[in-house]
């Protein structure tokens, strides 16, 4: 289970890994932005509720002032009989009706406030009726009934004032609580912003480090395997997964198997070839030699059978005029970048000789000479015997002819 994320990650393609590396921080940022938008919307709602409460309290205070102004105006008009007082009372009543409509609109979208306001409004209407009744009785000279109605009006006014104060205090308390909630929302917004920044930075660094370590380790294994293949060894480090690096590892492994098969085939050809085959670097140092060439130089007495030519210079085996001729042939093959042939004879004991025919090719890519060396000793001996035979026959035929003449 602990290895499951690593296994899933290693099976993804490199393009998908890069996409995942970019997508995860983006998704986290989107989540944090969504949270921020939610908190901001809630803060706006609380702000709007605070503004609504402040407006409602202001309208209720204004209504209370108008009611008090109206009651005092009625009392003053009855005492002084002033027309201005009556006009002021009528104006206060008209303004009160406007305030009531305004408050009706304010509480229309808030059920709890609408219920409390309806109680307050109904009590206000009853108070209005008692005030009208007291005024009517007073105008008709029924002072005792007017005093009773006025007392009832005063009682309801006190109750109305208490309800209004309770309503107002409730709104002020709710506004204070909403202000606390608003501050809490803004604090949460600041906290989310801070955590988003920290989490985004940490997540980006963590994903980058994990991705880099995973890639670096596998790339290091690929490099080590490539070096071993270049040195002739087998790749010994595994690269698991299903991405491009794993495919590259599989290609390297298949390439090693192909190279091994080619080398075995090449070695079989070199070992079973009757002709000498070798390769030399630019400084004429032997890199590879087959058995046929070793046998040839051993028969010529130029090499002890217990030694190998690999790593030795051509000049340490061949010297004198033969080496000069070979060196010129090698130089010519390199300059012309073409096949060059040269025949060389080496003297060995008892007036005997060994003839070798070199076919030299220069590889510009590998910076090596590839040579095929044929033993022409028997061919040269046959040619010499043929020449000696023809010379003898020619001499024997000339002698009788000369005596006849």
PDB file of N, CA and C in Angstrom, residues 386-401:
ATOM      1  N   UNK A 386      57.328 -22.055 -60.750  1.00  0.00           N
ATOM      2  CA  UNK A 386      56.928 -21.927 -62.145  1.00  0.00           C
ATOM      3  C   UNK A 386      57.977 -21.161 -62.942  1.00  0.00           C
ATOM      4  N   UNK A 387      58.473 -20.088 -62.343  1.00  0.00           N
ATOM      5  CA  UNK A 387      59.494 -19.292 -63.038  1.00  0.00           C
ATOM      6  C   UNK A 387      60.778 -20.090 -63.213  1.00  0.00           C
ATOM      7  N   UNK A 388      61.187 -20.818 -62.142  1.00  0.00           N
ATOM      8  CA  UNK A 388      62.410 -21.634 -62.236  1.00  0.00           C
ATOM      9  C   UNK A 388      62.250 -22.732 -63.282  1.00  0.00           C
ATOM     10  N   UNK A 389      61.071 -23.359 -63.333  1.00  0.00           N
ATOM     11  CA  UNK A 389      60.820 -24.417 -64.312  1.00  0.00           C
ATOM     12  C   UNK A 389      60.887 -23.888 -65.742  1.00  0.00           C
ATOM     13  N   UNK A 390      60.267 -22.742 -65.959  1.00  0.00           N
ATOM     14  CA  UNK A 390      60.296 -22.157 -67.294  1.00  0.00           C
ATOM     15  C   UNK A 390      61.723 -21.770 -67.695  1.00  0.00           C
ATOM     16  N   UNK A 391      62.480 -21.269 -66.724  1.00  0.00           N
ATOM     17  CA  UNK A 391      63.870 -20.883 -67.014  1.00  0.00           C
ATOM     18  C   UNK A 391      64.704 -22.120 -67.363  1.00  0.00           C
ATOM     19  N   UNK A 392      64.467 -23.216 -66.604  1.00  0.00           N
ATOM     20  CA  UNK A 392      65.231 -24.446 -66.868  1.00  0.00           C
ATOM     21  C   UNK A 392      64.863 -25.031 -68.224  1.00  0.00           C
ATOM     22  N   UNK A 393      63.565 -25.070 -68.506  1.00  0.00           N
ATOM     23  CA  UNK A 393      63.144 -25.615 -69.797  1.00  0.00           C
ATOM     24  C   UNK A 393      63.677 -24.772 -70.940  1.00  0.00           C
ATOM     25  N   UNK A 394      63.609 -23.486 -70.759  1.00  0.00           N
ATOM     26  CA  UNK A 394      64.110 -22.592 -71.811  1.00  0.00           C
ATOM     27  C   UNK A 394      65.603 -22.792 -72.027  1.00  0.00           C
ATOM     28  N   UNK A 395      66.369 -23.008 -70.943  1.00  0.00           N
ATOM     29  CA  UNK A 395      67.811 -23.219 -71.066  1.00  0.00           C
ATOM     30  C   UNK A 395      68.098 -24.538 -71.742  1.00  0.00           C
ATOM     31  N   UNK A 396      67.341 -25.592 -71.354  1.00  0.00           N
ATOM     32  CA  UNK A 396      67.579 -26.900 -71.940  1.00  0.00           C
ATOM     33  C   UNK A 396      67.237 -26.936 -73.431  1.00  0.00           C
ATOM     34  N   UNK A 397      66.249 -26.176 -73.833  1.00  0.00           N
ATOM     35  CA  UNK A 397      65.879 -26.141 -75.248  1.00  0.00           C
ATOM     36  C   UNK A 397      66.862 -25.302 -76.063  1.00  0.00           C
ATOM     37  N   UNK A 398      67.430 -24.287 -75.455  1.00  0.00           N
ATOM     38  CA  UNK A 398      68.370 -23.438 -76.201  1.00  0.00           C
ATOM     39  C   UNK A 398      69.666 -24.176 -76.505  1.00  0.00           C
ATOM     40  N   UNK A 399      70.115 -24.999 -75.571  1.00  0.00           N
ATOM     41  CA  UNK A 399      71.444 -25.664 -75.748  1.00  0.00           C
ATOM     42  C   UNK A 399      71.448 -26.584 -76.993  1.00  0.00           C
ATOM     43  N   UNK A 400      70.485 -27.477 -77.234  1.00  0.00           N
ATOM     44  CA  UNK A 400      70.520 -28.283 -78.478  1.00  0.00           C
ATOM     45  C   UNK A 400      70.384 -27.440 -79.746  1.00  0.00           C
ATOM     46  N   UNK A 401      69.565 -26.452 -79.675  1.00  0.00           N
ATOM     47  CA  UNK A 401      69.383 -25.598 -80.846  1.00  0.00           C
ATOM     48  C   UNK A 401      70.694 -24.886 -81.186  1.00  0.00           C
TER      49      UNK A 401
END
